[in-house]
């Protein structure tokens, strides 16, 4: 079964903190996570963020545990969706989604993704 974990955020700073926090969590557990992004610019931004955070170290990525991709991988069980589209083709695993309250446009995009997950009967919970 697919589980969607919603992360409410009200600022861009909160989003960046959560990305680093969740990447660190999976890295420390030695488990894979994929950050799915819209484009090369977003991929580069996340790449730089993970190389510079947390401040006392960095998060190795681009290898086995943490990856940043523009195309949905076939084998990853945990995906942090940073795109505007819902991931309804996932049959099982965990999807992280921002409940992005930084703008009305982003809130509407979230509601669309949420409705798609609900229609697929995915398990939905707050993170």
mmCIF file of N, CA and C in Angstrom:
data_model
loop_
_atom_site.group_PDB
_atom_site.id
_atom_site.type_symbol
_atom_site.label_atom_id
_atom_site.label_comp_id
_atom_site.label_asym_id
_atom_site.label_seq_id
_atom_site.Cartn_x
_atom_site.Cartn_y
_atom_site.Cartn_z
ATOM 1 N N UNK A 1 0.835 -1.186 0.000
ATOM 2 C CA UNK A 1 0.000 0.000 0.000
ATOM 3 C C UNK A 1 0.879 1.250 0.000
ATOM 4 N N UNK A 2 0.408 2.270 -0.650
ATOM 5 C CA UNK A 2 1.141 3.530 -0.720
ATOM 6 C C UNK A 2 0.687 4.457 0.398
ATOM 7 N N UNK A 3 1.663 5.038 1.076
ATOM 8 C CA UNK A 3 1.377 5.996 2.133
ATOM 9 C C UNK A 3 1.894 7.363 1.703
ATOM 10 N N UNK A 4 1.052 8.379 1.867
ATOM 11 C CA UNK A 4 1.440 9.756 1.574
ATOM 12 C C UNK A 4 1.560 10.493 2.902
ATOM 13 N N UNK A 5 2.741 11.054 3.149
ATOM 14 C CA UNK A 5 2.977 11.821 4.369
ATOM 15 C C UNK A 5 3.007 13.298 4.019
ATOM 16 N N UNK A 6 2.086 14.044 4.591
ATOM 17 C CA UNK A 6 1.942 15.472 4.305
ATOM 18 C C UNK A 6 2.722 16.297 5.319
ATOM 19 N N UNK A 7 3.465 17.262 4.808
ATOM 20 C CA UNK A 7 4.275 18.128 5.656
ATOM 21 C C UNK A 7 3.797 19.565 5.468
ATOM 22 N N UNK A 8 3.034 20.110 6.431
ATOM 23 C CA UNK A 8 2.584 21.496 6.298
ATOM 24 C C UNK A 8 3.758 22.468 6.452
ATOM 25 N N UNK A 9 3.882 23.405 5.516
ATOM 26 C CA UNK A 9 4.934 24.427 5.585
ATOM 27 C C UNK A 9 4.341 25.785 5.230
ATOM 28 N N UNK A 10 4.835 26.814 5.926
ATOM 29 C CA UNK A 10 4.331 28.169 5.700
ATOM 30 C C UNK A 10 5.397 29.119 5.181
ATOM 31 N N UNK A 11 6.629 28.615 5.017
ATOM 32 C CA UNK A 11 7.703 29.472 4.503
ATOM 33 C C UNK A 11 8.693 28.629 3.705
ATOM 34 N N UNK A 12 9.449 29.301 2.848
ATOM 35 C CA UNK A 12 10.479 28.598 2.084
ATOM 36 C C UNK A 12 11.565 28.056 3.004
ATOM 37 N N UNK A 13 11.870 28.788 4.058
ATOM 38 C CA UNK A 13 12.865 28.331 5.028
ATOM 39 C C UNK A 13 12.437 26.999 5.654
ATOM 40 N N UNK A 14 11.155 26.891 6.009
ATOM 41 C CA UNK A 14 10.626 25.637 6.559
ATOM 42 C C UNK A 14 10.782 24.486 5.570
ATOM 43 N N UNK A 15 10.535 24.759 4.296
ATOM 44 C CA UNK A 15 10.676 23.720 3.271
ATOM 45 C C UNK A 15 12.107 23.206 3.226
ATOM 46 N N UNK A 16 13.057 24.118 3.214
ATOM 47 C CA UNK A 16 14.464 23.722 3.150
ATOM 48 C C UNK A 16 14.865 22.915 4.381
ATOM 49 N N UNK A 17 14.409 23.346 5.548
ATOM 50 C CA UNK A 17 14.693 22.611 6.783
ATOM 51 C C UNK A 17 14.154 21.189 6.709
ATOM 52 N N UNK A 18 12.935 21.033 6.224
ATOM 53 C CA UNK A 18 12.307 19.709 6.152
ATOM 54 C C UNK A 18 13.018 18.808 5.153
ATOM 55 N N UNK A 19 13.441 19.366 4.031
ATOM 56 C CA UNK A 19 14.172 18.565 3.042
ATOM 57 C C UNK A 19 15.448 18.007 3.674
ATOM 58 N N UNK A 20 16.203 18.862 4.344
ATOM 59 C CA UNK A 20 17.452 18.428 4.984
ATOM 60 C C UNK A 20 17.162 17.439 6.110
ATOM 61 N N UNK A 21 16.151 17.724 6.913
ATOM 62 C CA UNK A 21 15.784 16.856 8.036
ATOM 63 C C UNK A 21 15.424 15.446 7.553
ATOM 64 N N UNK A 22 14.613 15.362 6.523
ATOM 65 C CA UNK A 22 14.179 14.052 6.032
ATOM 66 C C UNK A 22 15.323 13.330 5.323
ATOM 67 N N UNK A 23 16.122 14.047 4.551
ATOM 68 C CA UNK A 23 17.290 13.424 3.910
ATOM 69 C C UNK A 23 18.237 12.872 4.976
ATOM 70 N N UNK A 24 18.468 13.637 6.034
ATOM 71 C CA UNK A 24 19.336 13.192 7.127
ATOM 72 C C UNK A 24 18.765 11.953 7.799
ATOM 73 N N UNK A 25 17.466 11.950 8.033
ATOM 74 C CA UNK A 25 16.798 10.810 8.667
ATOM 75 C C UNK A 25 17.045 9.524 7.871
ATOM 76 N N UNK A 26 16.837 9.578 6.565
ATOM 77 C CA UNK A 26 17.024 8.381 5.741
ATOM 78 C C UNK A 26 18.496 8.006 5.623
ATOM 79 N N UNK A 27 19.373 8.986 5.532
ATOM 80 C CA UNK A 27 20.806 8.711 5.465
ATOM 81 C C UNK A 27 21.270 8.018 6.746
ATOM 82 N N UNK A 28 20.835 8.532 7.899
ATOM 83 C CA UNK A 28 21.223 7.945 9.186
ATOM 84 C C UNK A 28 20.694 6.523 9.351
ATOM 85 N N UNK A 29 19.530 6.245 8.769
ATOM 86 C CA UNK A 29 18.950 4.895 8.836
ATOM 87 C C UNK A 29 19.504 3.977 7.745
ATOM 88 N N UNK A 30 20.357 4.531 6.875
ATOM 89 C CA UNK A 30 20.938 3.771 5.761
ATOM 90 C C UNK A 30 19.843 3.246 4.821
ATOM 91 N N UNK A 31 18.826 4.093 4.582
ATOM 92 C CA UNK A 31 17.713 3.747 3.698
ATOM 93 C C UNK A 31 17.665 4.723 2.530
ATOM 94 N N UNK A 32 17.168 4.245 1.400
ATOM 95 C CA UNK A 32 17.107 5.051 0.179
ATOM 96 C C UNK A 32 15.936 6.027 0.190
ATOM 97 N N UNK A 33 16.179 7.201 -0.379
ATOM 98 C CA UNK A 33 15.122 8.182 -0.641
ATOM 99 C C UNK A 33 15.474 8.906 -1.939
ATOM 100 N N UNK A 34 14.451 9.179 -2.731
ATOM 101 C CA UNK A 34 14.622 9.932 -3.972
ATOM 102 C C UNK A 34 13.858 11.243 -3.863
ATOM 103 N N UNK A 35 14.520 12.332 -4.218
ATOM 104 C CA UNK A 35 13.865 13.631 -4.322
ATOM 105 C C UNK A 35 13.512 13.816 -5.793
ATOM 106 N N UNK A 36 12.220 13.839 -6.081
ATOM 107 C CA UNK A 36 11.749 13.999 -7.452
ATOM 108 C C UNK A 36 11.504 15.483 -7.707
ATOM 109 N N UNK A 37 12.170 16.027 -8.735
ATOM 110 C CA UNK A 37 12.098 17.463 -9.023
ATOM 111 C C UNK A 37 11.581 17.707 -10.436
ATOM 112 N N UNK A 38 11.133 18.933 -10.693
ATOM 113 C CA UNK A 38 10.549 19.315 -11.986
ATOM 114 C C UNK A 38 11.578 19.471 -13.102
ATOM 115 N N UNK A 39 12.746 20.046 -12.750
ATOM 116 C CA UNK A 39 13.685 20.420 -13.809
ATOM 117 C C UNK A 39 15.119 20.453 -13.285
ATOM 118 N N UNK A 40 16.042 20.717 -14.186
ATOM 119 C CA UNK A 40 17.468 20.738 -13.844
ATOM 120 C C UNK A 40 17.789 21.837 -12.833
ATOM 121 N N UNK A 41 17.126 22.978 -12.937
ATOM 122 C CA UNK A 41 17.363 24.068 -11.995
ATOM 123 C C UNK A 41 16.998 23.640 -10.565
ATOM 124 N N UNK A 42 15.864 22.973 -10.417
ATOM 125 C CA UNK A 42 15.453 22.474 -9.099
ATOM 126 C C UNK A 42 16.420 21.418 -8.593
ATOM 127 N N UNK A 43 16.855 20.535 -9.486
ATOM 128 C CA UNK A 43 17.813 19.487 -9.110
ATOM 129 C C UNK A 43 19.106 20.115 -8.602
ATOM 130 N N UNK A 44 19.587 21.131 -9.294
ATOM 131 C CA UNK A 44 20.816 21.814 -8.900
ATOM 132 C C UNK A 44 20.654 22.495 -7.542
ATOM 133 N N UNK A 45 19.500 23.092 -7.303
ATOM 134 C CA UNK A 45 19.234 23.775 -6.038
ATOM 135 C C UNK A 45 19.255 22.784 -4.873
ATOM 136 N N UNK A 46 18.561 21.650 -5.033
ATOM 137 C CA UNK A 46 18.526 20.627 -3.982
ATOM 138 C C UNK A 46 19.922 20.044 -3.784
ATOM 139 N N UNK A 47 20.638 19.832 -4.878
ATOM 140 C CA UNK A 47 22.008 19.320 -4.808
ATOM 141 C C UNK A 47 22.880 20.238 -3.948
ATOM 142 N N UNK A 48 22.834 21.528 -4.215
ATOM 143 C CA UNK A 48 23.634 22.496 -3.447
ATOM 144 C C UNK A 48 23.189 22.544 -1.987
ATOM 145 N N UNK A 49 21.884 22.459 -1.764
ATOM 146 C CA UNK A 49 21.360 22.462 -0.398
ATOM 147 C C UNK A 49 21.926 21.290 0.398
ATOM 148 N N UNK A 50 21.901 20.101 -0.183
ATOM 149 C CA UNK A 50 22.364 18.919 0.541
ATOM 150 C C UNK A 50 23.885 18.893 0.718
ATOM 151 N N UNK A 51 24.615 19.541 -0.194
ATOM 152 C CA UNK A 51 26.070 19.615 -0.017
ATOM 153 C C UNK A 51 26.448 20.636 1.048
ATOM 154 N N UNK A 52 25.556 21.574 1.358
ATOM 155 C CA UNK A 52 25.890 22.620 2.330
ATOM 156 C C UNK A 52 25.145 22.481 3.654
ATOM 157 N N UNK A 53 24.328 21.461 3.788
ATOM 158 C CA UNK A 53 23.537 21.288 5.010
ATOM 159 C C UNK A 53 23.651 19.851 5.484
ATOM 160 N N UNK A 54 23.541 19.606 6.757
ATOM 161 C CA UNK A 54 23.524 20.593 7.838
ATOM 162 C C UNK A 54 24.851 21.341 7.924
ATOM 163 N N UNK A 55 24.840 22.467 8.629
ATOM 164 C CA UNK A 55 26.010 23.356 8.631
ATOM 165 C C UNK A 55 27.275 22.679 9.146
ATOM 166 N N UNK A 56 27.120 21.748 10.085
ATOM 167 C CA UNK A 56 28.300 21.112 10.666
ATOM 168 C C UNK A 56 28.852 19.985 9.795
ATOM 169 N N UNK A 57 28.154 19.643 8.715
ATOM 170 C CA UNK A 57 28.632 18.600 7.797
ATOM 171 C C UNK A 57 27.929 18.769 6.461
ATOM 172 N N UNK A 58 27.730 17.665 5.750
ATOM 173 C CA UNK A 58 26.975 17.686 4.501
ATOM 174 C C UNK A 58 26.350 16.313 4.317
ATOM 175 N N UNK A 59 25.412 16.209 3.388
ATOM 176 C CA UNK A 59 24.758 14.930 3.109
ATOM 177 C C UNK A 59 25.237 14.399 1.769
ATOM 178 N N UNK A 60 26.025 13.322 1.773
ATOM 179 C CA UNK A 60 26.434 12.731 0.500
ATOM 180 C C UNK A 60 25.196 12.271 -0.268
ATOM 181 N N UNK A 61 25.149 12.571 -1.537
ATOM 182 C CA UNK A 61 23.990 12.183 -2.332
ATOM 183 C C UNK A 61 24.427 11.968 -3.772
ATOM 184 N N UNK A 62 23.511 11.479 -4.568
ATOM 185 C CA UNK A 62 23.842 11.161 -5.947
ATOM 186 C C UNK A 62 24.303 9.718 -6.070
ATOM 187 N N UNK A 63 24.278 9.015 -4.955
ATOM 188 C CA UNK A 63 24.706 7.623 -4.955
ATOM 189 C C UNK A 63 23.570 6.698 -4.603
ATOM 190 N N UNK A 64 23.852 5.776 -3.740
ATOM 191 C CA UNK A 64 22.901 4.722 -3.393
ATOM 192 C C UNK A 64 21.743 5.201 -2.521
ATOM 193 N N UNK A 65 22.012 6.039 -1.521
ATOM 194 C CA UNK A 65 20.983 6.359 -0.533
ATOM 195 C C UNK A 65 20.115 7.558 -0.888
ATOM 196 N N UNK A 66 20.715 8.644 -1.286
ATOM 197 C CA UNK A 66 19.965 9.868 -1.580
ATOM 198 C C UNK A 66 20.169 10.220 -3.049
ATOM 199 N N UNK A 67 19.058 10.292 -3.783
ATOM 200 C CA UNK A 67 19.166 10.674 -5.191
ATOM 201 C C UNK A 67 18.200 11.814 -5.501
ATOM 202 N N UNK A 68 18.551 12.588 -6.521
ATOM 203 C CA UNK A 68 17.737 13.707 -6.991
ATOM 204 C C UNK A 68 17.481 13.452 -8.467
ATOM 205 N N UNK A 69 16.217 13.213 -8.820
ATOM 206 C CA UNK A 69 15.879 12.829 -10.187
ATOM 207 C C UNK A 69 14.731 13.662 -10.737
ATOM 208 N N UNK A 70 14.660 13.722 -12.067
ATOM 209 C CA UNK A 70 13.549 14.384 -12.747
ATOM 210 C C UNK A 70 12.549 13.374 -13.296
ATOM 211 N N UNK A 71 12.919 12.102 -13.257
ATOM 212 C CA UNK A 71 12.060 11.030 -13.762
ATOM 213 C C UNK A 71 11.786 10.065 -12.616
ATOM 214 N N UNK A 72 10.560 9.628 -12.498
ATOM 215 C CA UNK A 72 10.166 8.711 -11.433
ATOM 216 C C UNK A 72 10.948 7.409 -11.536
ATOM 217 N N UNK A 73 11.690 7.042 -10.499
ATOM 218 C CA UNK A 73 12.451 5.795 -10.543
ATOM 219 C C UNK A 73 11.532 4.585 -10.401
ATOM 220 N N UNK A 74 11.983 3.447 -10.884
ATOM 221 C CA UNK A 74 11.153 2.242 -10.809
ATOM 222 C C UNK A 74 11.335 1.495 -9.501
ATOM 223 N N UNK A 75 12.495 1.613 -8.873
ATOM 224 C CA UNK A 75 12.751 0.782 -7.703
ATOM 225 C C UNK A 75 12.694 1.483 -6.353
ATOM 226 N N UNK A 76 12.649 2.779 -6.302
ATOM 227 C CA UNK A 76 12.677 3.490 -5.025
ATOM 228 C C UNK A 76 11.363 3.329 -4.277
ATOM 229 N N UNK A 77 11.460 3.018 -2.989
ATOM 230 C CA UNK A 77 10.286 2.850 -2.144
ATOM 231 C C UNK A 77 9.861 4.147 -1.458
ATOM 232 N N UNK A 78 10.784 5.098 -1.358
ATOM 233 C CA UNK A 78 10.491 6.358 -0.678
ATOM 234 C C UNK A 78 10.836 7.518 -1.603
ATOM 235 N N UNK A 79 9.838 8.369 -1.843
ATOM 236 C CA UNK A 79 10.012 9.496 -2.756
ATOM 237 C C UNK A 79 9.519 10.771 -2.082
ATOM 238 N N UNK A 80 10.318 11.820 -2.167
ATOM 239 C CA UNK A 80 9.897 13.142 -1.726
ATOM 240 C C UNK A 80 9.516 13.884 -2.999
ATOM 241 N N UNK A 81 8.228 14.085 -3.194
ATOM 242 C CA UNK A 81 7.732 14.704 -4.419
ATOM 243 C C UNK A 81 7.830 16.226 -4.331
ATOM 244 N N UNK A 82 8.748 16.786 -5.101
ATOM 245 C CA UNK A 82 8.904 18.241 -5.164
ATOM 246 C C UNK A 82 8.386 18.783 -6.491
ATOM 247 N N UNK A 83 7.574 17.980 -7.178
ATOM 248 C CA UNK A 83 6.980 18.408 -8.440
ATOM 249 C C UNK A 83 5.555 18.884 -8.191
ATOM 250 N N UNK A 84 4.929 19.409 -9.215
ATOM 251 C CA UNK A 84 3.548 19.881 -9.082
ATOM 252 C C UNK A 84 2.530 18.785 -9.393
ATOM 253 N N UNK A 85 3.008 17.623 -9.836
ATOM 254 C CA UNK A 85 2.113 16.529 -10.224
ATOM 255 C C UNK A 85 2.017 15.468 -9.132
ATOM 256 N N UNK A 86 0.838 14.870 -8.944
ATOM 257 C CA UNK A 86 0.722 13.767 -7.983
ATOM 258 C C UNK A 86 1.399 12.510 -8.534
ATOM 259 N N UNK A 87 1.859 11.661 -7.646
ATOM 260 C CA UNK A 87 2.522 10.416 -8.040
ATOM 261 C C UNK A 87 1.546 9.254 -7.860
ATOM 262 N N UNK A 88 0.601 9.157 -8.748
ATOM 263 C CA UNK A 88 -0.461 8.160 -8.602
ATOM 264 C C UNK A 88 -0.110 6.796 -9.180
ATOM 265 N N UNK A 89 1.046 6.664 -9.829
ATOM 266 C CA UNK A 89 1.445 5.374 -10.395
ATOM 267 C C UNK A 89 2.238 4.516 -9.417
ATOM 268 N N UNK A 90 2.436 4.992 -8.213
ATOM 269 C CA UNK A 90 3.173 4.238 -7.200
ATOM 270 C C UNK A 90 2.229 3.196 -6.601
ATOM 271 N N UNK A 91 2.635 1.939 -6.634
ATOM 272 C CA UNK A 91 1.777 0.884 -6.094
ATOM 273 C C UNK A 91 1.992 0.663 -4.609
ATOM 274 N N UNK A 92 3.228 0.865 -4.146
ATOM 275 C CA UNK A 92 3.501 0.764 -2.715
ATOM 276 C C UNK A 92 4.766 1.536 -2.393
ATOM 277 N N UNK A 93 4.793 2.023 -1.177
ATOM 278 C CA UNK A 93 5.926 2.827 -0.747
ATOM 279 C C UNK A 93 5.445 4.068 -0.018
ATOM 280 N N UNK A 94 6.353 5.006 0.161
ATOM 281 C CA UNK A 94 6.055 6.233 0.890
ATOM 282 C C UNK A 94 6.333 7.434 -0.004
ATOM 283 N N UNK A 95 5.390 8.356 -0.019
ATOM 284 C CA UNK A 95 5.532 9.607 -0.759
ATOM 285 C C UNK A 95 5.439 10.752 0.246
ATOM 286 N N UNK A 96 6.445 11.608 0.264
ATOM 287 C CA UNK A 96 6.385 12.833 1.058
ATOM 288 C C UNK A 96 5.886 13.950 0.157
ATOM 289 N N UNK A 97 4.992 14.772 0.687
ATOM 290 C CA UNK A 97 4.429 15.913 -0.041
ATOM 291 C C UNK A 97 4.378 17.116 0.888
ATOM 292 N N UNK A 98 4.757 18.280 0.379
ATOM 293 C CA UNK A 98 4.552 19.511 1.134
ATOM 294 C C UNK A 98 3.101 19.951 1.002
ATOM 295 N N UNK A 99 2.468 20.249 2.138
ATOM 296 C CA UNK A 99 1.212 20.996 2.147
ATOM 297 C C UNK A 99 1.672 22.455 2.156
ATOM 298 N N UNK A 100 1.966 22.946 0.959
ATOM 299 C CA UNK A 100 2.650 24.225 0.775
ATOM 300 C C UNK A 100 1.679 25.389 0.911
ATOM 301 N N UNK A 101 1.832 26.130 2.008
ATOM 302 C CA UNK A 101 0.961 27.265 2.293
ATOM 303 C C UNK A 101 1.677 28.598 2.068
ATOM 304 N N UNK A 102 2.733 28.567 1.224
ATOM 305 C CA UNK A 102 3.501 29.793 0.986
ATOM 306 C C UNK A 102 2.829 30.732 -0.007
ATOM 307 N N UNK A 103 1.900 30.201 -0.806
ATOM 308 C CA UNK A 103 1.152 31.054 -1.735
ATOM 309 C C UNK A 103 -0.165 30.365 -2.079
ATOM 310 N N UNK A 104 -1.099 31.140 -2.571
ATOM 311 C CA UNK A 104 -2.396 30.577 -2.945
ATOM 312 C C UNK A 104 -2.249 29.582 -4.097
ATOM 313 N N UNK A 105 -1.383 29.900 -5.052
ATOM 314 C CA UNK A 105 -1.142 29.014 -6.194
ATOM 315 C C UNK A 105 -0.604 27.654 -5.729
ATOM 316 N N UNK A 106 0.355 27.674 -4.810
ATOM 317 C CA UNK A 106 0.937 26.420 -4.321
ATOM 318 C C UNK A 106 -0.053 25.654 -3.457
ATOM 319 N N UNK A 107 -0.896 26.361 -2.725
ATOM 320 C CA UNK A 107 -1.928 25.700 -1.922
ATOM 321 C C UNK A 107 -2.929 25.004 -2.836
ATOM 322 N N UNK A 108 -3.293 25.630 -3.934
ATOM 323 C CA UNK A 108 -4.218 25.018 -4.890
ATOM 324 C C UNK A 108 -3.593 23.784 -5.545
ATOM 325 N N UNK A 109 -2.319 23.867 -5.899
ATOM 326 C CA UNK A 109 -1.618 22.718 -6.489
ATOM 327 C C UNK A 109 -1.585 21.556 -5.500
ATOM 328 N N UNK A 110 -1.363 21.864 -4.222
ATOM 329 C CA UNK A 110 -1.379 20.817 -3.201
ATOM 330 C C UNK A 110 -2.752 20.161 -3.126
ATOM 331 N N UNK A 111 -3.804 20.956 -3.135
ATOM 332 C CA UNK A 111 -5.162 20.404 -3.051
ATOM 333 C C UNK A 111 -5.448 19.466 -4.217
ATOM 334 N N UNK A 112 -4.945 19.790 -5.390
ATOM 335 C CA UNK A 112 -5.116 18.926 -6.563
ATOM 336 C C UNK A 112 -4.400 17.596 -6.350
ATOM 337 N N UNK A 113 -3.159 17.648 -5.856
ATOM 338 C CA UNK A 113 -2.410 16.411 -5.591
ATOM 339 C C UNK A 113 -3.097 15.597 -4.500
ATOM 340 N N UNK A 114 -3.544 16.271 -3.448
ATOM 341 C CA UNK A 114 -4.231 15.599 -2.346
ATOM 342 C C UNK A 114 -5.474 14.862 -2.855
ATOM 343 N N UNK A 115 -6.259 15.521 -3.691
ATOM 344 C CA UNK A 115 -7.465 14.895 -4.252
ATOM 345 C C UNK A 115 -7.122 13.670 -5.084
ATOM 346 N N UNK A 116 -6.033 13.741 -5.838
ATOM 347 C CA UNK A 116 -5.606 12.594 -6.652
ATOM 348 C C UNK A 116 -5.214 11.418 -5.764
ATOM 349 N N UNK A 117 -4.511 11.685 -4.670
ATOM 350 C CA UNK A 117 -4.118 10.611 -3.753
ATOM 351 C C UNK A 117 -5.341 10.007 -3.065
ATOM 352 N N UNK A 118 -6.265 10.874 -2.696
ATOM 353 C CA UNK A 118 -7.490 10.404 -2.045
ATOM 354 C C UNK A 118 -8.296 9.528 -3.001
ATOM 355 N N UNK A 119 -8.369 9.919 -4.265
ATOM 356 C CA UNK A 119 -9.101 9.141 -5.270
ATOM 357 C C UNK A 119 -8.470 7.764 -5.475
ATOM 358 N N UNK A 120 -7.148 7.669 -5.316
ATOM 359 C CA UNK A 120 -6.442 6.387 -5.454
ATOM 360 C C UNK A 120 -6.498 5.568 -4.164
ATOM 361 N N UNK A 121 -7.116 6.137 -3.134
ATOM 362 C CA UNK A 121 -7.257 5.489 -1.827
ATOM 363 C C UNK A 121 -5.914 5.203 -1.154
ATOM 364 N N UNK A 122 -4.961 6.090 -1.381
ATOM 365 C CA UNK A 122 -3.681 5.989 -0.693
ATOM 366 C C UNK A 122 -3.898 6.350 0.776
ATOM 367 N N UNK A 123 -3.115 5.771 1.648
ATOM 368 C CA UNK A 123 -3.131 6.135 3.059
ATOM 369 C C UNK A 123 -2.488 7.518 3.183
ATOM 370 N N UNK A 124 -3.182 8.461 3.822
ATOM 371 C CA UNK A 124 -2.696 9.841 3.926
ATOM 372 C C UNK A 124 -2.595 10.219 5.401
ATOM 373 N N UNK A 125 -1.430 10.768 5.786
ATOM 374 C CA UNK A 125 -1.218 11.160 7.179
ATOM 375 C C UNK A 125 -0.371 12.420 7.232
ATOM 376 N N UNK A 126 -0.499 13.155 8.338
ATOM 377 C CA UNK A 126 0.350 14.327 8.570
ATOM 378 C C UNK A 126 1.687 13.869 9.116
ATOM 379 N N UNK A 127 2.736 14.497 8.675
ATOM 380 C CA UNK A 127 4.096 14.184 9.145
ATOM 381 C C UNK A 127 4.381 14.991 10.385
#
